[in-house]
mmCIF file of C-alpha atoms and ligand atoms in Angstrom:
data_model
loop_
_atom_site.group_PDB
_atom_site.id
_atom_site.type_symbol
_atom_site.label_atom_id
_atom_site.label_comp_id
_atom_site.label_asym_id
_atom_site.label_seq_id
_atom_site.Cartn_x
_atom_site.Cartn_y
_atom_site.Cartn_z
ATOM 1 C CA UNK A 1 -117.160 36.341 -30.341
ATOM 2 C CA UNK A 2 -114.473 35.281 -32.269
ATOM 3 C CA UNK A 3 -112.817 38.132 -34.250
ATOM 4 C CA UNK A 4 -109.558 38.483 -36.651
ATOM 5 C CA UNK A 5 -109.049 37.429 -40.147
ATOM 6 C CA UNK A 6 -107.455 34.771 -42.335
ATOM 7 C CA UNK A 7 -104.521 36.469 -44.976
ATOM 8 C CA UNK A 8 -104.047 34.548 -47.764
ATOM 9 C CA UNK A 9 -100.909 34.609 -49.713
ATOM 10 C CA UNK A 10 -101.316 38.199 -51.316
ATOM 11 C CA UNK A 11 -102.445 39.682 -47.775
ATOM 12 C CA UNK A 12 -105.857 40.085 -48.420
ATOM 13 C CA UNK A 13 -107.333 39.790 -45.344
ATOM 14 C CA UNK A 14 -110.465 37.609 -44.747
ATOM 15 C CA UNK A 15 -112.588 36.714 -41.631
ATOM 16 C CA UNK A 16 -111.946 34.005 -39.809
ATOM 17 C CA UNK A 17 -115.923 31.952 -39.343
ATOM 18 C CA UNK A 18 -117.797 33.007 -42.489
ATOM 19 C CA UNK A 19 -121.830 32.409 -42.943
ATOM 20 C CA UNK A 20 -122.837 30.133 -45.067
ATOM 21 C CA UNK A 21 -125.754 30.514 -47.498
ATOM 22 C CA UNK A 22 -126.314 26.891 -49.294
ATOM 23 C CA UNK A 23 -129.494 25.623 -49.075
ATOM 24 C CA UNK A 24 -130.726 28.943 -47.564
ATOM 25 C CA UNK A 25 -133.732 29.523 -50.338
ATOM 26 C CA UNK A 26 -133.231 33.668 -51.794
ATOM 27 C CA UNK A 27 -136.828 34.103 -50.186
ATOM 28 C CA UNK A 28 -135.452 33.395 -46.543
ATOM 29 C CA UNK A 29 -131.998 34.776 -47.639
ATOM 30 C CA UNK A 30 -133.156 37.914 -47.416
ATOM 31 C CA UNK A 31 -133.725 37.989 -43.552
ATOM 32 C CA UNK A 32 -131.358 35.395 -42.659
ATOM 33 C CA UNK A 33 -128.268 37.964 -44.064
ATOM 34 C CA UNK A 34 -129.724 40.672 -42.777
ATOM 35 C CA UNK A 35 -129.495 38.692 -39.358
ATOM 36 C CA UNK A 36 -125.682 38.088 -39.240
ATOM 37 C CA UNK A 37 -125.198 41.450 -40.827
ATOM 38 C CA UNK A 38 -126.664 42.806 -38.033
ATOM 39 C CA UNK A 39 -125.027 40.034 -35.159
ATOM 40 C CA UNK A 40 -121.471 41.307 -36.258
ATOM 41 C CA UNK A 41 -120.764 38.710 -39.450
ATOM 42 C CA UNK A 42 -118.728 40.742 -41.784
ATOM 43 C CA UNK A 43 -118.519 37.675 -44.611
ATOM 44 C CA UNK A 44 -120.532 35.718 -46.920
ATOM 45 C CA UNK A 45 -120.369 33.131 -48.818
ATOM 46 C CA UNK A 46 -122.647 32.540 -51.102
ATOM 47 C CA UNK A 47 -122.989 30.675 -55.389
ATOM 48 C CA UNK A 48 -124.784 30.970 -58.912
ATOM 49 C CA UNK A 49 -125.896 27.606 -57.988
ATOM 50 C CA UNK A 50 -127.449 28.628 -54.665
ATOM 51 C CA UNK A 51 -130.326 31.009 -56.363
ATOM 52 C CA UNK A 52 -130.086 33.224 -53.425
ATOM 53 C CA UNK A 53 -127.531 35.863 -55.369
ATOM 54 C CA UNK A 54 -130.038 38.502 -55.617
ATOM 55 C CA UNK A 55 -131.682 38.496 -52.104
ATOM 56 C CA UNK A 56 -127.574 37.808 -50.675
ATOM 57 C CA UNK A 57 -126.862 41.154 -52.031
ATOM 58 C CA UNK A 58 -129.564 43.296 -51.169
ATOM 59 C CA UNK A 59 -129.865 42.207 -47.569
ATOM 60 C CA UNK A 60 -126.115 43.815 -47.651
ATOM 61 C CA UNK A 61 -126.842 46.895 -49.309
ATOM 62 C CA UNK A 62 -130.135 47.397 -47.134
ATOM 63 C CA UNK A 63 -127.542 47.077 -43.894
ATOM 64 C CA UNK A 64 -125.874 49.910 -43.620
ATOM 65 C CA UNK A 65 -122.004 48.470 -43.700
ATOM 66 C CA UNK A 66 -119.142 50.127 -46.573
ATOM 67 C CA UNK A 67 -118.893 47.858 -49.105
ATOM 68 C CA UNK A 68 -115.149 48.073 -48.328
ATOM 69 C CA UNK A 69 -115.954 46.370 -44.548
ATOM 70 C CA UNK A 70 -117.478 42.833 -45.305
ATOM 71 C CA UNK A 71 -115.933 40.292 -47.316
ATOM 72 C CA UNK A 72 -118.089 38.302 -50.524
ATOM 73 C CA UNK A 73 -117.744 34.939 -52.279
ATOM 74 C CA UNK A 74 -119.216 33.355 -54.442
ATOM 75 C CA UNK A 75 -118.693 30.572 -56.609
ATOM 76 C CA UNK A 76 -118.715 29.605 -60.543
ATOM 77 C CA UNK A 77 -121.171 26.858 -61.001
ATOM 78 C CA UNK A 78 -119.531 23.302 -61.796
ATOM 79 C CA UNK A 79 -120.363 23.308 -64.865
ATOM 80 C CA UNK A 80 -118.905 25.965 -66.141
ATOM 81 C CA UNK A 81 -115.266 24.937 -67.738
ATOM 82 C CA UNK A 82 -114.455 27.567 -70.611
ATOM 83 C CA UNK A 83 -112.931 31.142 -70.344
ATOM 84 C CA UNK A 84 -115.912 31.979 -72.039
ATOM 85 C CA UNK A 85 -118.099 31.460 -69.596
ATOM 86 C CA UNK A 86 -116.767 32.134 -67.096
ATOM 87 C CA UNK A 87 -116.015 35.265 -68.250
ATOM 88 C CA UNK A 88 -120.600 35.934 -68.457
ATOM 89 C CA UNK A 89 -121.180 34.170 -65.441
ATOM 90 C CA UNK A 90 -118.726 35.960 -63.209
ATOM 91 C CA UNK A 91 -121.242 39.102 -64.746
ATOM 92 C CA UNK A 92 -124.217 37.384 -63.763
ATOM 93 C CA UNK A 93 -123.467 37.152 -60.157
ATOM 94 C CA UNK A 94 -121.897 40.746 -59.838
ATOM 95 C CA UNK A 95 -125.471 41.263 -62.028
ATOM 96 C CA UNK A 96 -127.014 40.236 -59.316
ATOM 97 C CA UNK A 97 -125.860 40.331 -55.523
ATOM 98 C CA UNK A 98 -125.389 44.385 -57.370
ATOM 99 C CA UNK A 99 -122.070 45.161 -56.790
ATOM 100 C CA UNK A 100 -119.260 45.812 -59.127
ATOM 101 C CA UNK A 101 -116.408 43.630 -57.383
ATOM 102 C CA UNK A 102 -115.962 40.110 -55.490
ATOM 103 C CA UNK A 103 -113.500 39.676 -52.261
ATOM 104 C CA UNK A 104 -113.535 35.419 -52.837
ATOM 105 C CA UNK A 105 -114.299 33.783 -56.360
ATOM 106 C CA UNK A 106 -114.442 29.897 -56.115
ATOM 107 C CA UNK A 107 -114.455 27.419 -58.838
ATOM 108 C CA UNK A 108 -117.118 25.645 -57.302
ATOM 109 C CA UNK A 109 -116.008 21.682 -58.061
ATOM 110 C CA UNK A 110 -113.996 20.751 -60.363
ATOM 111 C CA UNK A 111 -116.746 18.424 -62.028
ATOM 112 C CA UNK A 112 -120.288 18.748 -62.978
ATOM 113 C CA UNK A 113 -122.643 17.352 -59.639
ATOM 114 C CA UNK A 114 -124.138 14.938 -62.486
ATOM 115 C CA UNK A 115 -120.666 13.482 -63.292
ATOM 116 C CA UNK A 116 -118.169 13.922 -60.609
ATOM 117 C CA UNK A 117 -115.002 12.892 -61.069
ATOM 118 C CA UNK A 118 -115.169 13.612 -64.696
ATOM 119 C CA UNK A 119 -111.766 14.673 -65.652
ATOM 120 C CA UNK A 120 -111.995 18.912 -66.144
ATOM 121 C CA UNK A 121 -108.561 18.815 -65.773
ATOM 122 C CA UNK A 122 -108.890 21.059 -68.952
ATOM 123 C CA UNK A 123 -111.890 22.845 -68.329
ATOM 124 C CA UNK A 124 -110.352 23.838 -65.357
ATOM 125 C CA UNK A 125 -107.105 25.338 -66.107
ATOM 126 C CA UNK A 126 -109.027 27.856 -68.580
ATOM 127 C CA UNK A 127 -111.580 28.983 -65.625
ATOM 128 C CA UNK A 128 -108.617 29.582 -63.645
ATOM 129 C CA UNK A 129 -107.262 31.715 -66.561
ATOM 130 C CA UNK A 130 -110.404 33.827 -66.791
ATOM 131 C CA UNK A 131 -110.312 34.127 -63.055
ATOM 132 C CA UNK A 132 -107.126 35.542 -63.077
ATOM 133 C CA UNK A 133 -107.469 37.677 -65.481
ATOM 134 C CA UNK A 134 -111.113 39.213 -63.653
ATOM 135 C CA UNK A 135 -108.013 39.174 -60.437
ATOM 136 C CA UNK A 136 -105.508 40.560 -62.888
ATOM 137 C CA UNK A 137 -107.901 43.545 -63.698
ATOM 138 C CA UNK A 138 -109.272 44.116 -59.939
ATOM 139 C CA UNK A 139 -112.916 42.738 -60.282
ATOM 140 C CA UNK A 140 -111.649 40.101 -57.717
ATOM 141 C CA UNK A 141 -109.537 40.851 -54.679
ATOM 142 C CA UNK A 142 -109.119 36.472 -54.081
ATOM 143 C CA UNK A 143 -109.811 33.601 -56.369
ATOM 144 C CA UNK A 144 -109.976 30.044 -54.905
ATOM 145 C CA UNK A 145 -110.784 26.976 -55.634
ATOM 146 C CA UNK A 146 -113.542 24.366 -53.450
ATOM 147 C CA UNK A 147 -113.995 20.669 -53.728
ATOM 148 C CA UNK A 148 -110.984 19.673 -55.248
ATOM 149 C CA UNK A 149 -108.736 16.821 -53.976
ATOM 150 C CA UNK A 150 -104.642 17.334 -54.915
ATOM 151 C CA UNK A 151 -104.951 15.792 -57.325
ATOM 152 C CA UNK A 152 -106.774 18.271 -58.885
ATOM 153 C CA UNK A 153 -104.881 21.310 -57.444
ATOM 154 C CA UNK A 154 -101.749 20.386 -58.885
ATOM 155 C CA UNK A 155 -102.758 20.742 -62.676
ATOM 156 C CA UNK A 156 -103.301 24.779 -61.847
ATOM 157 C CA UNK A 157 -100.163 25.393 -59.690
ATOM 158 C CA UNK A 158 -98.040 23.702 -62.424
ATOM 159 C CA UNK A 159 -100.207 25.548 -65.112
ATOM 160 C CA UNK A 160 -101.312 28.866 -64.149
ATOM 161 C CA UNK A 161 -99.997 31.478 -63.349
ATOM 162 C CA UNK A 162 -101.851 32.092 -59.444
ATOM 163 C CA UNK A 163 -101.854 29.674 -56.109
ATOM 164 C CA UNK A 164 -105.334 29.437 -55.475
ATOM 165 C CA UNK A 165 -105.887 31.871 -51.773
ATOM 166 C CA UNK A 166 -108.276 29.362 -51.222
ATOM 167 C CA UNK A 167 -109.380 25.219 -51.354
ATOM 168 C CA UNK A 168 -113.182 25.603 -49.703
ATOM 169 C CA UNK A 169 -114.126 21.642 -48.559
ATOM 170 C CA UNK A 170 -116.712 19.623 -46.178
ATOM 171 C CA UNK A 171 -114.405 19.760 -43.440
ATOM 172 C CA UNK A 172 -116.305 18.825 -39.830
ATOM 173 C CA UNK A 173 -114.797 16.763 -37.011
ATOM 174 C CA UNK A 174 -114.421 13.124 -38.632
ATOM 175 C CA UNK A 175 -113.656 14.294 -42.040
ATOM 176 C CA UNK A 176 -110.013 15.951 -41.595
ATOM 177 C CA UNK A 177 -108.485 15.225 -45.084
ATOM 178 C CA UNK A 178 -104.964 15.169 -43.383
ATOM 179 C CA UNK A 179 -103.365 14.445 -47.067
ATOM 180 C CA UNK A 180 -105.419 17.812 -48.549
ATOM 181 C CA UNK A 181 -104.560 19.688 -45.121
ATOM 182 C CA UNK A 182 -100.860 19.253 -45.039
ATOM 183 C CA UNK A 183 -100.380 19.717 -49.377
ATOM 184 C CA UNK A 184 -102.737 23.188 -48.806
ATOM 185 C CA UNK A 185 -100.888 24.298 -45.498
ATOM 186 C CA UNK A 186 -97.585 23.289 -47.989
ATOM 187 C CA UNK A 187 -98.767 26.303 -50.847
ATOM 188 C CA UNK A 188 -100.030 28.802 -48.038
ATOM 189 C CA UNK A 189 -103.826 28.157 -49.581
ATOM 190 C CA UNK A 190 -106.584 28.785 -46.547
ATOM 191 C CA UNK A 191 -109.072 25.794 -45.440
ATOM 192 C CA UNK A 192 -112.412 26.600 -45.269
ATOM 193 C CA UNK A 193 -114.375 24.013 -43.687
ATOM 194 C CA UNK A 194 -117.822 24.096 -45.384
ATOM 195 C CA UNK A 195 -121.314 22.039 -43.090
ATOM 196 C CA UNK A 196 -118.814 22.402 -40.090
ATOM 197 C CA UNK A 197 -121.146 20.363 -38.201
ATOM 198 C CA UNK A 198 -121.979 17.897 -40.999
ATOM 199 C CA UNK A 199 -125.088 18.918 -42.164
ATOM 200 C CA UNK A 200 -126.647 19.454 -38.555
ATOM 201 C CA UNK A 201 -125.727 15.364 -38.624
ATOM 202 C CA UNK A 202 -123.131 15.982 -35.532
ATOM 203 C CA UNK A 203 -125.161 17.692 -33.202
ATOM 204 C CA UNK A 204 -126.705 14.576 -31.500
ATOM 205 C CA UNK A 205 -124.080 12.664 -30.807
ATOM 206 C CA UNK A 206 -123.292 11.309 -27.396
ATOM 207 C CA UNK A 207 -119.394 12.237 -27.325
ATOM 208 C CA UNK A 208 -119.609 15.961 -29.010
ATOM 209 C CA UNK A 209 -122.479 16.846 -26.656
ATOM 210 C CA UNK A 210 -120.696 15.470 -23.610
ATOM 211 C CA UNK A 211 -117.322 17.303 -24.881
ATOM 212 C CA UNK A 212 -119.346 20.264 -24.952
ATOM 213 C CA UNK A 213 -120.915 20.376 -22.180
ATOM 214 C CA UNK A 214 -117.288 20.163 -20.321
ATOM 215 C CA UNK A 215 -116.343 23.512 -22.296
ATOM 216 C CA UNK A 216 -119.805 25.020 -21.010
ATOM 217 C CA UNK A 217 -120.317 24.903 -24.885
ATOM 218 C CA UNK A 218 -123.219 23.782 -27.602
ATOM 219 C CA UNK A 219 -122.425 20.881 -29.181
ATOM 220 C CA UNK A 220 -122.433 23.541 -32.801
ATOM 221 C CA UNK A 221 -120.030 26.073 -30.511
ATOM 222 C CA UNK A 222 -117.805 23.002 -30.108
ATOM 223 C CA UNK A 223 -117.042 21.789 -33.391
ATOM 224 C CA UNK A 224 -117.207 25.695 -34.982
ATOM 225 C CA UNK A 225 -114.407 26.139 -32.477
ATOM 226 C CA UNK A 226 -112.857 22.739 -33.711
ATOM 227 C CA UNK A 227 -111.656 23.925 -37.435
ATOM 228 C CA UNK A 228 -109.836 26.779 -35.990
ATOM 229 C CA UNK A 229 -108.447 25.074 -33.929
ATOM 230 C CA UNK A 230 -107.365 23.477 -37.177
ATOM 231 C CA UNK A 231 -106.974 26.304 -38.488
ATOM 232 C CA UNK A 232 -109.931 26.303 -41.451
ATOM 233 C CA UNK A 233 -112.367 28.900 -41.761
ATOM 234 C CA UNK A 234 -115.480 27.891 -40.859
ATOM 235 C CA UNK A 235 -118.179 28.548 -42.352
ATOM 236 C CA UNK A 236 -122.339 27.642 -40.165
ATOM 237 C CA UNK A 237 -124.783 28.523 -41.865
ATOM 238 C CA UNK A 238 -128.257 28.439 -39.957
ATOM 239 C CA UNK A 239 -131.512 31.095 -40.765
ATOM 240 C CA UNK A 240 -132.344 30.934 -36.481
ATOM 241 C CA UNK A 241 -130.869 34.309 -34.807
ATOM 242 C CA UNK A 242 -130.122 32.421 -31.596
ATOM 243 C CA UNK A 243 -127.794 30.223 -33.736
ATOM 244 C CA UNK A 244 -126.632 32.392 -35.777
ATOM 245 C CA UNK A 245 -125.416 34.235 -32.394
ATOM 246 C CA UNK A 246 -124.334 31.484 -31.116
ATOM 247 C CA UNK A 247 -122.267 30.064 -33.389
ATOM 248 C CA UNK A 248 -119.946 32.899 -33.845
ATOM 249 C CA UNK A 249 -119.090 32.841 -30.275
ATOM 250 C CA UNK A 250 -116.711 30.641 -30.209
ATOM 251 C CA UNK A 251 -113.815 32.005 -28.344
ATOM 252 C CA UNK A 252 -112.499 29.344 -26.204
ATOM 253 C CA UNK A 253 -109.810 26.912 -25.956
ATOM 254 C CA UNK A 254 -110.304 22.913 -26.868
ATOM 255 C CA UNK A 255 -107.294 21.468 -25.232
ATOM 256 C CA UNK A 256 -105.106 18.833 -26.844
ATOM 257 C CA UNK A 257 -106.031 16.124 -25.203
ATOM 258 C CA UNK A 258 -109.827 16.389 -26.589
ATOM 259 C CA UNK A 259 -108.547 17.980 -29.643
ATOM 260 C CA UNK A 260 -106.725 14.342 -30.005
ATOM 261 C CA UNK A 261 -110.049 12.619 -29.279
ATOM 262 C CA UNK A 262 -111.673 14.419 -32.210
ATOM 263 C CA UNK A 263 -108.574 13.986 -34.330
ATOM 264 C CA UNK A 264 -110.166 10.367 -34.038
ATOM 265 C CA UNK A 265 -114.115 10.538 -34.846
ATOM 266 C CA UNK A 266 -114.972 8.386 -37.598
ATOM 267 C CA UNK A 267 -117.109 9.836 -40.483
ATOM 268 C CA UNK A 268 -120.584 10.034 -38.957
ATOM 269 C CA UNK A 269 -121.785 10.429 -42.875
ATOM 270 C CA UNK A 270 -120.229 7.890 -44.709
HETATM 271 P P1 A2P B 301 -130.362 26.044 -39.499
HETATM 272 O O1 A2P B 301 -130.458 26.315 -40.354
HETATM 273 O O2 A2P B 301 -132.881 25.576 -39.023
HETATM 274 O O3 A2P B 301 -130.341 26.668 -38.208
HETATM 275 P P2 A2P B 301 -123.840 22.881 -41.737
HETATM 276 O O4 A2P B 301 -123.063 23.953 -41.391
HETATM 277 O O5 A2P B 301 -122.863 21.946 -40.867
HETATM 278 O O6 A2P B 301 -124.459 22.706 -43.343
HETATM 279 O O7 A2P B 301 -125.336 22.429 -41.010
HETATM 280 C C1 A2P B 301 -126.295 22.703 -40.568
HETATM 281 C C2 A2P B 301 -127.072 22.861 -40.424
HETATM 282 O O8 A2P B 301 -127.033 22.947 -38.520
HETATM 283 C C3 A2P B 301 -128.898 23.611 -40.073
HETATM 284 O O9 A2P B 301 -130.023 22.152 -40.655
HETATM 285 C C4 A2P B 301 -129.210 24.347 -39.705
HETATM 286 O O10 A2P B 301 -130.006 24.701 -39.067
HETATM 287 C C5 A2P B 301 -127.785 23.428 -37.864
HETATM 288 N N1 A2P B 301 -127.734 24.965 -36.872
HETATM 289 C C6 A2P B 301 -127.438 25.243 -37.454
HETATM 290 N N2 A2P B 301 -126.510 25.914 -36.309
HETATM 291 C C7 A2P B 301 -126.826 25.160 -35.622
HETATM 292 C C8 A2P B 301 -126.911 24.873 -33.899
HETATM 293 N N3 A2P B 301 -126.201 26.474 -33.385
HETATM 294 N N4 A2P B 301 -127.575 24.417 -32.813
HETATM 295 C C9 A2P B 301 -128.311 23.757 -34.039
HETATM 296 N N5 A2P B 301 -128.366 23.239 -35.115
HETATM 297 C C10 A2P B 301 -127.655 24.531 -36.296
#
């Protein structure tokens, strides 16, 4: 089972694989998160927009684990682009989860989902300043962003005090976003990979299946390992226990030749 942590630029540590809960409905979230905790996951990723924080929180509470031994991430809804609204949404999240602090809080996206691409620079700066305040008050151990491109990150770096600890982006074989990856590395921003299986679409790919067989692993394990080899933090999600277990058993190495092959993939979802 994969162990170990990535370390943020403020020295807070985050377990190398997280359990993603996007698209897990509230009524399934309790069982899924319980299964994940039972099988050694100590890092759970949710969001106010997933509408499952309540049962994610209940599962964590019911499980025999100290608060400091679990890493909880949640996200500020994408449509919120103001200082006071950010503080209010944060309070809603910690109330839903039943916790008094978060380990990581992210701006969910640089623009509202129904206005993708809109320039919300000023709003994002206001959100970020509110998150910096919460961070300085000790209510969040690390702050970051999600779905940000370089042009979205740069104003935060230019106008704010704290460099984001994280950028959570869609990342999988065929969607490496090399420029963004290099930019984040340069600024010590940990890249988290959501949809590491391309939401399942890569699992039946013949070349992935063939390469996985060579390593005696499943396609999902190969794809998750790829994220780690690229120094990103995968957030696989599943509602099935055998898959939840399998997705953490990725303690093998992909050869440099095979890594180069994987880097050449086209994005299957385009
Ligand atoms: P399920 O929840 O039924 O297990 P991604 O993390 O890229 O968004 O992909 C999630 C999708 O992949 C879900 O549909 C999930 O289905 C499926 N999935 C997750 N882990 C595995 C696995 N180990 N083998 C096959 N499918 C998986």
